């Protein structure tokens, strides 16, 4: 027996089979429900259950406040209907771009810069991500953050880490070349600079989590924010760090900006022993008066939020983007 789902305010209808999440069912029927990671970590598919019942599966706890939960909010990629539902949810334009690869730029041992030229203007807000369809796998998409502000030449730059046996990243590091075409989704996501806050800024980036943080920093510099900005950038080994010279140059150009690289592997560092990301951040605190921007693995983000909260930081000042594996 399948369940009927009505989406408000559009009135669009689709069905879900038992065991399917609302998002899975929507995507299977080409209903363009707004979503991001599809694994409970980004919150882009947040909606509201207006009528009906279901089971809310696991998601990153900070995505919904207790008040939102009490008001019926749900993370729809992890919400499985147990009756017919009427939900409130956003739909997206299912718009796609074709983009030619302009350049592949090795940035570190396992990190590649990918420069693309979309076939028409590609609008985005610094901090957002796009999705790339994996070549040869129709309908299979991977999310990547845009690593800069919109540019006058219209190019789009990504920073991509090689995942072990990764469907897309293995192609990127082995087969893809300049001139090949990729299909892109529209930019999405809520991670962005909050320019009107009066607070100083703390940025924490792990691995390719640096990509949207660089975009947000470029935006802060372009707006001449006079708030102090601290960036801590962590990788496992020193050879996994990238853009260090660029970030050091930014620190020389912008007196309000400081940059601290860290590595967690003590055997591969010119610093005496390991200088791990979160302990280093906390040594340089206190941070409770800062606006915080975090990007990296869900584990790093949860650990950082927990640490900051235990040091009296207010959750309203935290902005984060979790790179959830697919
Ligand atoms: C909103 C968002 C933004 C993102 N932005 C970026 C970005 O800017 N740069 C970037 O490099 N990635 C980013 N990611 C992660 C990216 O979408 C892919 O998950 C990643 O590139 C792996 O894809 P793949 O096809 O190569 O590997 P898959 O085929 O998806 O995975 C292959 C194997 O590797 C494992 N795996 C995947 N990722 C990791 C990992 N990080 N560490 C350890 N094991 C892993 C998988 O569990 C699986 O076993 C983002 C994710 C999200 C949700």
mmCIF file of C-alpha atoms and ligand atoms in Angstrom:
data_model
loop_
_atom_site.group_PDB
_atom_site.id
_atom_site.type_symbol
_atom_site.label_atom_id
_atom_site.label_comp_id
_atom_site.label_asym_id
_atom_site.label_seq_id
_atom_site.Cartn_x
_atom_site.Cartn_y
_atom_site.Cartn_z
ATOM 1 C CA UNK A 1 0.000 0.000 0.000
ATOM 2 C CA UNK A 2 1.419 3.402 -0.925
ATOM 3 C CA UNK A 3 0.841 6.728 0.835
ATOM 4 C CA UNK A 4 -0.432 9.895 -0.810
ATOM 5 C CA UNK A 5 1.671 13.015 -0.176
ATOM 6 C CA UNK A 6 0.393 16.514 -0.875
ATOM 7 C CA UNK A 7 2.947 19.321 -0.944
ATOM 8 C CA UNK A 8 1.791 22.789 0.161
ATOM 9 C CA UNK A 9 1.595 25.508 -0.962
ATOM 10 C CA UNK A 10 2.077 24.130 -4.515
ATOM 11 C CA UNK A 11 -0.590 21.408 -4.168
ATOM 12 C CA UNK A 12 1.717 18.957 -5.987
ATOM 13 C CA UNK A 13 0.974 15.276 -5.243
ATOM 14 C CA UNK A 14 3.025 12.124 -5.307
ATOM 15 C CA UNK A 15 3.067 8.708 -3.627
ATOM 16 C CA UNK A 16 5.519 7.037 -1.273
ATOM 17 C CA UNK A 17 6.010 3.319 -0.802
ATOM 18 C CA UNK A 18 6.386 1.995 2.776
ATOM 19 C CA UNK A 19 10.038 2.356 3.830
ATOM 20 C CA UNK A 20 10.746 5.231 1.407
ATOM 21 C CA UNK A 21 11.547 8.665 2.810
ATOM 22 C CA UNK A 22 9.533 11.636 1.561
ATOM 23 C CA UNK A 23 12.552 12.866 -0.421
ATOM 24 C CA UNK A 24 13.355 9.462 -1.927
ATOM 25 C CA UNK A 25 9.747 9.113 -3.082
ATOM 26 C CA UNK A 26 9.685 12.658 -4.480
ATOM 27 C CA UNK A 27 12.902 12.218 -6.441
ATOM 28 C CA UNK A 28 11.792 8.834 -7.794
ATOM 29 C CA UNK A 29 8.798 10.638 -9.321
ATOM 30 C CA UNK A 30 10.701 13.715 -10.545
ATOM 31 C CA UNK A 31 9.102 15.988 -7.937
ATOM 32 C CA UNK A 32 11.754 18.707 -7.461
ATOM 33 C CA UNK A 33 11.673 18.857 -3.653
ATOM 34 C CA UNK A 34 14.396 21.201 -2.429
ATOM 35 C CA UNK A 35 17.237 19.167 -0.904
ATOM 36 C CA UNK A 36 20.999 19.000 -0.529
ATOM 37 C CA UNK A 37 22.977 16.118 0.968
ATOM 38 C CA UNK A 38 19.995 13.700 1.164
ATOM 39 C CA UNK A 39 21.571 12.206 4.275
ATOM 40 C CA UNK A 40 20.313 14.298 7.186
ATOM 41 C CA UNK A 41 23.265 16.632 7.483
ATOM 42 C CA UNK A 42 22.525 19.864 5.655
ATOM 43 C CA UNK A 43 18.904 20.761 6.459
ATOM 44 C CA UNK A 44 18.086 21.973 2.934
ATOM 45 C CA UNK A 45 15.041 19.658 2.820
ATOM 46 C CA UNK A 46 13.590 20.995 6.067
ATOM 47 C CA UNK A 47 9.796 21.028 5.839
ATOM 48 C CA UNK A 48 6.729 20.775 8.029
ATOM 49 C CA UNK A 49 4.275 17.915 8.568
ATOM 50 C CA UNK A 50 0.853 19.573 8.448
ATOM 51 C CA UNK A 51 -1.214 16.356 8.605
ATOM 52 C CA UNK A 52 -0.403 12.674 8.980
ATOM 53 C CA UNK A 53 2.175 10.516 10.721
ATOM 54 C CA UNK A 54 5.603 9.163 10.036
ATOM 55 C CA UNK A 55 8.947 8.176 11.474
ATOM 56 C CA UNK A 56 11.698 10.793 11.655
ATOM 57 C CA UNK A 57 15.058 9.069 11.065
ATOM 58 C CA UNK A 58 18.444 10.267 12.337
ATOM 59 C CA UNK A 59 19.770 13.706 11.298
ATOM 60 C CA UNK A 60 22.376 16.173 12.560
ATOM 61 C CA UNK A 61 20.636 17.258 15.802
ATOM 62 C CA UNK A 62 21.418 20.945 15.431
ATOM 63 C CA UNK A 63 19.371 21.228 12.237
ATOM 64 C CA UNK A 64 16.084 21.521 14.173
ATOM 65 C CA UNK A 65 15.555 23.407 17.417
ATOM 66 C CA UNK A 66 13.226 21.890 20.042
ATOM 67 C CA UNK A 67 10.707 24.643 19.164
ATOM 68 C CA UNK A 68 10.793 23.712 15.455
ATOM 69 C CA UNK A 69 10.313 20.025 16.276
ATOM 70 C CA UNK A 70 7.348 20.847 18.521
ATOM 71 C CA UNK A 71 5.847 22.870 15.643
ATOM 72 C CA UNK A 72 5.997 19.860 13.286
ATOM 73 C CA UNK A 73 9.218 20.616 11.401
ATOM 74 C CA UNK A 74 10.879 17.587 9.802
ATOM 75 C CA UNK A 75 14.016 16.702 7.843
ATOM 76 C CA UNK A 76 12.280 15.205 4.832
ATOM 77 C CA UNK A 77 15.192 13.141 3.465
ATOM 78 C CA UNK A 78 14.923 11.085 6.674
ATOM 79 C CA UNK A 79 11.169 11.231 7.261
ATOM 80 C CA UNK A 80 9.299 8.019 6.354
ATOM 81 C CA UNK A 81 5.514 8.341 6.033
ATOM 82 C CA UNK A 82 3.312 5.941 8.001
ATOM 83 C CA UNK A 83 0.067 7.434 6.654
ATOM 84 C CA UNK A 84 -1.022 9.839 3.928
ATOM 85 C CA UNK A 85 0.682 13.210 4.514
ATOM 86 C CA UNK A 86 0.089 16.862 3.854
ATOM 87 C CA UNK A 87 3.448 18.628 4.102
ATOM 88 C CA UNK A 88 4.802 22.119 3.637
ATOM 89 C CA UNK A 89 8.001 22.035 1.591
ATOM 90 C CA UNK A 90 9.941 24.115 -0.898
ATOM 91 C CA UNK A 91 10.282 23.083 -4.517
ATOM 92 C CA UNK A 92 13.295 24.004 -6.627
ATOM 93 C CA UNK A 93 13.618 24.800 -10.281
ATOM 94 C CA UNK A 94 15.141 21.649 -11.741
ATOM 95 C CA UNK A 95 17.493 23.801 -13.821
ATOM 96 C CA UNK A 96 20.713 22.386 -15.242
ATOM 97 C CA UNK A 97 23.858 23.826 -16.806
ATOM 98 C CA UNK A 98 26.371 22.181 -19.124
ATOM 99 C CA UNK A 99 29.886 23.154 -18.153
ATOM 100 C CA UNK A 100 33.181 22.511 -19.910
ATOM 101 C CA UNK A 101 36.257 21.653 -17.867
ATOM 102 C CA UNK A 102 38.694 24.538 -18.315
ATOM 103 C CA UNK A 103 41.477 23.313 -16.037
ATOM 104 C CA UNK A 104 42.402 20.690 -13.472
ATOM 105 C CA UNK A 105 44.769 22.143 -10.880
ATOM 106 C CA UNK A 106 46.427 19.770 -8.377
ATOM 107 C CA UNK A 107 46.316 21.599 -5.026
ATOM 108 C CA UNK A 108 47.635 18.924 -2.635
ATOM 109 C CA UNK A 109 48.368 15.201 -2.671
ATOM 110 C CA UNK A 110 44.656 14.299 -2.729
ATOM 111 C CA UNK A 111 42.989 17.608 -3.564
ATOM 112 C CA UNK A 112 42.215 18.840 -7.080
ATOM 113 C CA UNK A 113 41.059 22.285 -8.136
ATOM 114 C CA UNK A 114 38.420 21.957 -10.891
ATOM 115 C CA UNK A 115 37.672 25.010 -13.050
ATOM 116 C CA UNK A 116 34.487 24.939 -15.136
ATOM 117 C CA UNK A 117 32.904 27.263 -17.690
ATOM 118 C CA UNK A 118 29.082 26.935 -17.504
ATOM 119 C CA UNK A 119 27.169 27.427 -20.767
ATOM 120 C CA UNK A 120 25.430 30.526 -19.343
ATOM 121 C CA UNK A 121 25.595 32.761 -16.279
ATOM 122 C CA UNK A 122 25.671 30.657 -13.126
ATOM 123 C CA UNK A 123 24.261 32.677 -10.193
ATOM 124 C CA UNK A 124 25.329 31.856 -6.633
ATOM 125 C CA UNK A 125 25.977 33.350 -3.231
ATOM 126 C CA UNK A 126 29.498 32.835 -1.794
ATOM 127 C CA UNK A 127 29.315 29.832 0.561
ATOM 128 C CA UNK A 128 26.760 27.887 -1.525
ATOM 129 C CA UNK A 129 27.371 24.569 -3.268
ATOM 130 C CA UNK A 130 26.339 23.027 -6.570
ATOM 131 C CA UNK A 131 25.777 19.419 -7.599
ATOM 132 C CA UNK A 132 27.640 17.648 -10.410
ATOM 133 C CA UNK A 133 26.127 14.663 -12.226
ATOM 134 C CA UNK A 134 28.660 11.822 -12.204
ATOM 135 C CA UNK A 135 29.625 11.162 -15.867
ATOM 136 C CA UNK A 136 28.278 7.809 -17.047
ATOM 137 C CA UNK A 137 25.855 7.571 -14.082
ATOM 138 C CA UNK A 138 22.680 9.423 -15.047
ATOM 139 C CA UNK A 139 20.814 10.763 -12.030
ATOM 140 C CA UNK A 140 23.765 10.273 -9.627
ATOM 141 C CA UNK A 141 24.949 13.591 -8.231
ATOM 142 C CA UNK A 142 27.755 14.805 -5.965
ATOM 143 C CA UNK A 143 27.755 18.107 -4.054
ATOM 144 C CA UNK A 144 30.694 20.550 -4.161
ATOM 145 C CA UNK A 145 31.097 24.020 -2.662
ATOM 146 C CA UNK A 146 31.953 26.975 -4.874
ATOM 147 C CA UNK A 147 35.357 28.165 -3.707
ATOM 148 C CA UNK A 148 35.131 31.886 -4.533
ATOM 149 C CA UNK A 149 32.832 34.873 -5.125
ATOM 150 C CA UNK A 150 31.160 35.194 -8.553
ATOM 151 C CA UNK A 151 33.893 36.132 -11.071
ATOM 152 C CA UNK A 152 33.809 38.446 -14.051
ATOM 153 C CA UNK A 153 35.032 35.639 -16.374
ATOM 154 C CA UNK A 154 32.065 33.466 -15.291
ATOM 155 C CA UNK A 155 34.305 30.536 -14.292
ATOM 156 C CA UNK A 156 33.281 28.283 -11.435
ATOM 157 C CA UNK A 157 36.015 26.776 -9.222
ATOM 158 C CA UNK A 158 35.726 23.751 -6.935
ATOM 159 C CA UNK A 159 38.196 22.050 -4.584
ATOM 160 C CA UNK A 160 37.695 18.283 -4.570
ATOM 161 C CA UNK A 161 39.262 15.691 -2.342
ATOM 162 C CA UNK A 162 39.876 12.168 -3.642
ATOM 163 C CA UNK A 163 37.655 9.663 -1.786
ATOM 164 C CA UNK A 164 38.816 6.041 -1.639
ATOM 165 C CA UNK A 165 37.177 4.331 -4.671
ATOM 166 C CA UNK A 166 34.998 7.434 -5.043
ATOM 167 C CA UNK A 167 32.633 7.291 -8.002
ATOM 168 C CA UNK A 168 33.205 10.902 -9.038
ATOM 169 C CA UNK A 169 36.550 11.797 -7.490
ATOM 170 C CA UNK A 170 38.279 8.746 -9.005
ATOM 171 C CA UNK A 171 37.172 9.958 -12.463
ATOM 172 C CA UNK A 172 38.371 13.443 -11.604
ATOM 173 C CA UNK A 173 41.844 12.232 -10.614
ATOM 174 C CA UNK A 174 42.186 9.695 -13.443
ATOM 175 C CA UNK A 175 40.059 10.266 -16.527
ATOM 176 C CA UNK A 176 38.498 13.720 -16.758
ATOM 177 C CA UNK A 177 40.403 16.327 -18.771
ATOM 178 C CA UNK A 178 40.090 19.875 -20.093
ATOM 179 C CA UNK A 179 37.298 20.094 -22.658
ATOM 180 C CA UNK A 180 35.130 17.354 -21.092
ATOM 181 C CA UNK A 181 31.547 18.389 -20.290
ATOM 182 C CA UNK A 182 29.786 18.063 -16.922
ATOM 183 C CA UNK A 183 26.152 18.704 -15.937
ATOM 184 C CA UNK A 184 25.619 21.047 -12.970
ATOM 185 C CA UNK A 185 22.566 21.749 -10.804
ATOM 186 C CA UNK A 186 21.701 25.247 -9.594
ATOM 187 C CA UNK A 187 23.639 26.567 -6.579
ATOM 188 C CA UNK A 188 21.975 25.911 -3.251
ATOM 189 C CA UNK A 189 22.508 25.935 0.511
ATOM 190 C CA UNK A 190 22.171 28.434 3.335
ATOM 191 C CA UNK A 191 25.875 28.695 4.263
ATOM 192 C CA UNK A 192 26.885 32.309 3.593
ATOM 193 C CA UNK A 193 28.363 35.445 5.161
ATOM 194 C CA UNK A 194 26.168 37.321 7.637
ATOM 195 C CA UNK A 195 27.544 40.773 6.882
ATOM 196 C CA UNK A 196 25.386 42.787 9.272
ATOM 197 C CA UNK A 197 26.493 41.083 12.469
ATOM 198 C CA UNK A 198 28.771 43.332 14.553
ATOM 199 C CA UNK A 199 30.737 40.370 15.865
ATOM 200 C CA UNK A 200 34.298 39.339 15.041
ATOM 201 C CA UNK A 201 34.519 36.156 12.968
ATOM 202 C CA UNK A 202 36.008 32.728 13.653
ATOM 203 C CA UNK A 203 36.356 30.385 10.657
ATOM 204 C CA UNK A 204 37.213 26.704 11.090
ATOM 205 C CA UNK A 205 37.905 24.657 7.954
ATOM 206 C CA UNK A 206 38.970 21.011 7.749
ATOM 207 C CA UNK A 207 40.308 19.607 4.464
ATOM 208 C CA UNK A 208 38.318 20.779 1.440
ATOM 209 C CA UNK A 209 35.966 22.470 3.913
ATOM 210 C CA UNK A 210 38.271 25.375 3.038
ATOM 211 C CA UNK A 211 36.385 25.881 -0.263
ATOM 212 C CA UNK A 212 33.235 27.693 0.962
ATOM 213 C CA UNK A 213 35.238 29.391 3.722
ATOM 214 C CA UNK A 214 37.512 30.953 1.058
ATOM 215 C CA UNK A 215 34.370 32.146 -0.756
ATOM 216 C CA UNK A 216 32.997 33.692 2.429
ATOM 217 C CA UNK A 217 36.365 35.320 3.212
ATOM 218 C CA UNK A 218 36.564 36.808 -0.311
ATOM 219 C CA UNK A 219 33.079 38.215 0.248
ATOM 220 C CA UNK A 220 34.068 39.672 3.642
ATOM 221 C CA UNK A 221 37.170 41.322 2.121
ATOM 222 C CA UNK A 222 35.180 42.679 -0.847
ATOM 223 C CA UNK A 223 32.716 44.260 1.570
ATOM 224 C CA UNK A 224 35.610 45.772 3.591
ATOM 225 C CA UNK A 225 34.252 44.315 6.831
ATOM 226 C CA UNK A 226 36.244 45.919 9.615
ATOM 227 C CA UNK A 227 35.632 43.008 11.998
ATOM 228 C CA UNK A 228 38.539 40.808 13.046
ATOM 229 C CA UNK A 229 38.573 37.479 11.189
ATOM 230 C CA UNK A 230 40.489 34.381 12.324
ATOM 231 C CA UNK A 231 40.858 31.300 10.120
ATOM 232 C CA UNK A 232 42.031 27.939 11.441
ATOM 233 C CA UNK A 233 42.629 25.429 8.627
ATOM 234 C CA UNK A 234 43.342 21.789 9.496
ATOM 235 C CA UNK A 235 44.488 18.751 7.564
ATOM 236 C CA UNK A 236 45.829 15.372 8.553
ATOM 237 C CA UNK A 237 49.323 15.809 7.129
ATOM 238 C CA UNK A 238 51.250 18.871 6.107
ATOM 239 C CA UNK A 239 51.151 17.774 2.465
ATOM 240 C CA UNK A 240 47.329 17.795 2.620
ATOM 241 C CA UNK A 241 47.273 21.524 3.398
ATOM 242 C CA UNK A 242 46.819 23.731 0.342
ATOM 243 C CA UNK A 243 46.556 27.443 -0.490
ATOM 244 C CA UNK A 244 48.770 28.173 2.515
ATOM 245 C CA UNK A 245 50.770 30.826 0.642
ATOM 246 C CA UNK A 246 47.570 32.415 -0.666
ATOM 247 C CA UNK A 247 46.090 32.553 2.842
ATOM 248 C CA UNK A 248 49.339 33.939 4.260
ATOM 249 C CA UNK A 249 49.252 36.614 1.550
ATOM 250 C CA UNK A 250 45.665 37.473 2.536
ATOM 251 C CA UNK A 251 46.869 37.854 6.144
ATOM 252 C CA UNK A 252 49.537 40.351 4.977
ATOM 253 C CA UNK A 253 47.046 42.281 2.799
ATOM 254 C CA UNK A 254 44.237 42.424 5.361
ATOM 255 C CA UNK A 255 45.398 43.539 8.826
ATOM 256 C CA UNK A 256 42.109 42.320 10.365
ATOM 257 C CA UNK A 257 42.718 38.730 9.140
ATOM 258 C CA UNK A 258 44.835 36.026 10.800
ATOM 259 C CA UNK A 259 45.462 32.508 9.558
ATOM 260 C CA UNK A 260 46.600 29.445 11.523
ATOM 261 C CA UNK A 261 47.267 26.135 9.700
ATOM 262 C CA UNK A 262 47.202 22.907 11.725
ATOM 263 C CA UNK A 263 48.003 19.233 11.092
ATOM 264 C CA UNK A 264 46.967 16.269 13.202
ATOM 265 C CA UNK A 265 49.700 13.795 12.204
ATOM 266 C CA UNK A 266 52.762 14.403 14.436
ATOM 267 C CA UNK A 267 55.120 12.482 12.136
ATOM 268 C CA UNK A 268 54.598 14.739 9.205
ATOM 269 C CA UNK A 269 54.871 18.235 10.535
ATOM 270 C CA UNK A 270 57.613 20.818 10.829
ATOM 271 C CA UNK A 271 55.895 22.002 13.996
ATOM 272 C CA UNK A 272 57.145 20.118 17.067
ATOM 273 C CA UNK A 273 54.527 17.369 17.204
ATOM 274 C CA UNK A 274 50.904 17.517 16.176
ATOM 275 C CA UNK A 275 48.976 20.764 16.245
ATOM 276 C CA UNK A 276 45.432 19.519 16.010
ATOM 277 C CA UNK A 277 42.647 21.686 14.673
ATOM 278 C CA UNK A 278 40.089 21.963 17.475
ATOM 279 C CA UNK A 279 42.535 21.997 20.450
ATOM 280 C CA UNK A 280 44.466 24.757 18.628
ATOM 281 C CA UNK A 281 41.265 26.748 18.065
ATOM 282 C CA UNK A 282 40.333 26.463 21.747
ATOM 283 C CA UNK A 283 43.849 27.503 22.886
ATOM 284 C CA UNK A 284 43.426 30.751 20.955
ATOM 285 C CA UNK A 285 39.984 31.541 22.477
ATOM 286 C CA UNK A 286 37.797 32.698 24.125
ATOM 287 C CA UNK A 287 35.337 32.744 21.195
ATOM 288 C CA UNK A 288 31.949 33.254 22.818
ATOM 289 C CA UNK A 289 31.530 36.750 21.339
ATOM 290 C CA UNK A 290 32.351 35.582 17.790
ATOM 291 C CA UNK A 291 30.251 34.654 14.783
ATOM 292 C CA UNK A 292 31.518 31.173 13.812
ATOM 293 C CA UNK A 293 31.715 29.613 10.305
ATOM 294 C CA UNK A 294 32.548 25.901 10.198
ATOM 295 C CA UNK A 295 33.048 23.542 7.293
ATOM 296 C CA UNK A 296 34.324 19.966 7.025
ATOM 297 C CA UNK A 297 33.167 16.465 7.945
ATOM 298 C CA UNK A 298 29.983 16.072 10.045
ATOM 299 C CA UNK A 299 32.140 14.594 12.854
ATOM 300 C CA UNK A 300 34.427 17.635 12.979
ATOM 301 C CA UNK A 301 31.458 19.988 12.945
ATOM 302 C CA UNK A 302 29.607 18.212 15.733
ATOM 303 C CA UNK A 303 32.779 18.101 17.858
ATOM 304 C CA UNK A 304 33.480 21.803 17.242
ATOM 305 C CA UNK A 305 29.916 22.872 18.045
ATOM 306 C CA UNK A 306 29.968 20.816 21.233
ATOM 307 C CA UNK A 307 33.294 22.357 22.314
ATOM 308 C CA UNK A 308 32.191 25.901 21.531
ATOM 309 C CA UNK A 309 28.857 25.381 23.273
ATOM 310 C CA UNK A 310 30.610 24.037 26.370
ATOM 311 C CA UNK A 311 32.634 27.272 26.342
ATOM 312 C CA UNK A 312 29.427 29.352 26.393
ATOM 313 C CA UNK A 313 29.129 30.167 22.687
ATOM 314 C CA UNK A 314 25.595 30.848 21.557
ATOM 315 C CA UNK A 315 24.262 28.462 18.888
ATOM 316 C CA UNK A 316 22.605 31.399 17.047
ATOM 317 C CA UNK A 317 26.109 32.605 16.126
ATOM 318 C CA UNK A 318 27.133 29.292 14.494
ATOM 319 C CA UNK A 319 26.929 28.732 10.729
ATOM 320 C CA UNK A 320 28.079 25.425 9.312
ATOM 321 C CA UNK A 321 28.171 23.241 6.226
ATOM 322 C CA UNK A 322 28.758 19.492 6.691
ATOM 323 C CA UNK A 323 30.412 17.553 3.853
ATOM 324 C CA UNK A 324 28.396 14.380 4.342
ATOM 325 C CA UNK A 325 29.619 11.404 2.282
ATOM 326 C CA UNK A 326 26.928 10.062 -0.068
HETATM 327 C C1 LIG B 1 26.813 20.231 0.904
HETATM 328 C C2 LIG B 1 28.063 19.445 0.542
HETATM 329 C C3 LIG B 1 29.163 20.103 0.008
HETATM 330 C C4 LIG B 1 30.315 19.384 -0.317
HETATM 331 N N1 LIG B 1 31.390 20.050 -0.805
HETATM 332 C C5 LIG B 1 32.528 19.375 -1.058
HETATM 333 C C6 LIG B 1 33.699 20.074 -1.535
HETATM 334 O O1 LIG B 1 33.699 21.299 -1.747
HETATM 335 N N2 LIG B 1 34.819 19.342 -1.744
HETATM 336 C C7 LIG B 1 34.862 17.966 -1.517
HETATM 337 O O2 LIG B 1 35.936 17.371 -1.719
HETATM 338 N N3 LIG B 1 33.769 17.298 -1.097
HETATM 339 C C8 LIG B 1 32.614 17.964 -0.872
HETATM 340 N N4 LIG B 1 31.509 17.274 -0.455
HETATM 341 C C9 LIG B 1 31.561 15.783 -0.429
HETATM 342 C C10 LIG B 1 31.257 15.273 -1.868
HETATM 343 O O3 LIG B 1 29.909 15.579 -2.198
HETATM 344 C C11 LIG B 1 31.393 13.758 -2.053
HETATM 345 O O4 LIG B 1 30.778 13.089 -1.011
HETATM 346 C C12 LIG B 1 32.828 13.294 -2.142
HETATM 347 O O5 LIG B 1 33.533 13.967 -3.150
HETATM 348 C C13 LIG B 1 32.883 11.786 -2.450
HETATM 349 O O6 LIG B 1 32.281 11.529 -3.710
HETATM 350 P P1 LIG B 1 32.813 10.342 -4.611
HETATM 351 O O7 LIG B 1 31.787 10.081 -5.670
HETATM 352 O O8 LIG B 1 34.210 10.574 -5.036
HETATM 353 O O9 LIG B 1 32.845 9.108 -3.608
HETATM 354 P P2 LIG B 1 31.648 8.095 -3.272
HETATM 355 O O10 LIG B 1 31.486 7.152 -4.402
HETATM 356 O O11 LIG B 1 30.463 8.872 -2.834
HETATM 357 O O12 LIG B 1 32.266 7.361 -2.022
HETATM 358 C C14 LIG B 1 33.263 6.300 -2.151
HETATM 359 C C15 LIG B 1 33.655 5.803 -0.774
HETATM 360 O O13 LIG B 1 34.394 6.817 -0.091
HETATM 361 C C16 LIG B 1 33.767 7.131 1.146
HETATM 362 N N5 LIG B 1 33.933 8.579 1.347
HETATM 363 C C17 LIG B 1 33.325 9.567 0.659
HETATM 364 N N6 LIG B 1 33.741 10.767 1.119
HETATM 365 C C18 LIG B 1 34.618 10.519 2.095
HETATM 366 C C19 LIG B 1 35.385 11.312 2.963
HETATM 367 N N7 LIG B 1 35.338 12.648 2.916
HETATM 368 N N8 LIG B 1 36.196 10.718 3.864
HETATM 369 C C20 LIG B 1 36.262 9.367 3.942
HETATM 370 N N9 LIG B 1 35.553 8.543 3.151
HETATM 371 C C21 LIG B 1 34.750 9.102 2.243
HETATM 372 C C22 LIG B 1 32.319 6.741 0.961
HETATM 373 O O14 LIG B 1 31.680 6.468 2.202
HETATM 374 C C23 LIG B 1 32.446 5.500 0.120
HETATM 375 O O15 LIG B 1 32.757 4.382 0.899
HETATM 376 C C24 LIG B 1 30.356 17.972 -0.116
HETATM 377 C C25 LIG B 1 29.228 17.319 0.398
HETATM 378 C C26 LIG B 1 28.099 18.033 0.726
HETATM 379 C C27 LIG B 1 26.902 17.309 1.291
#
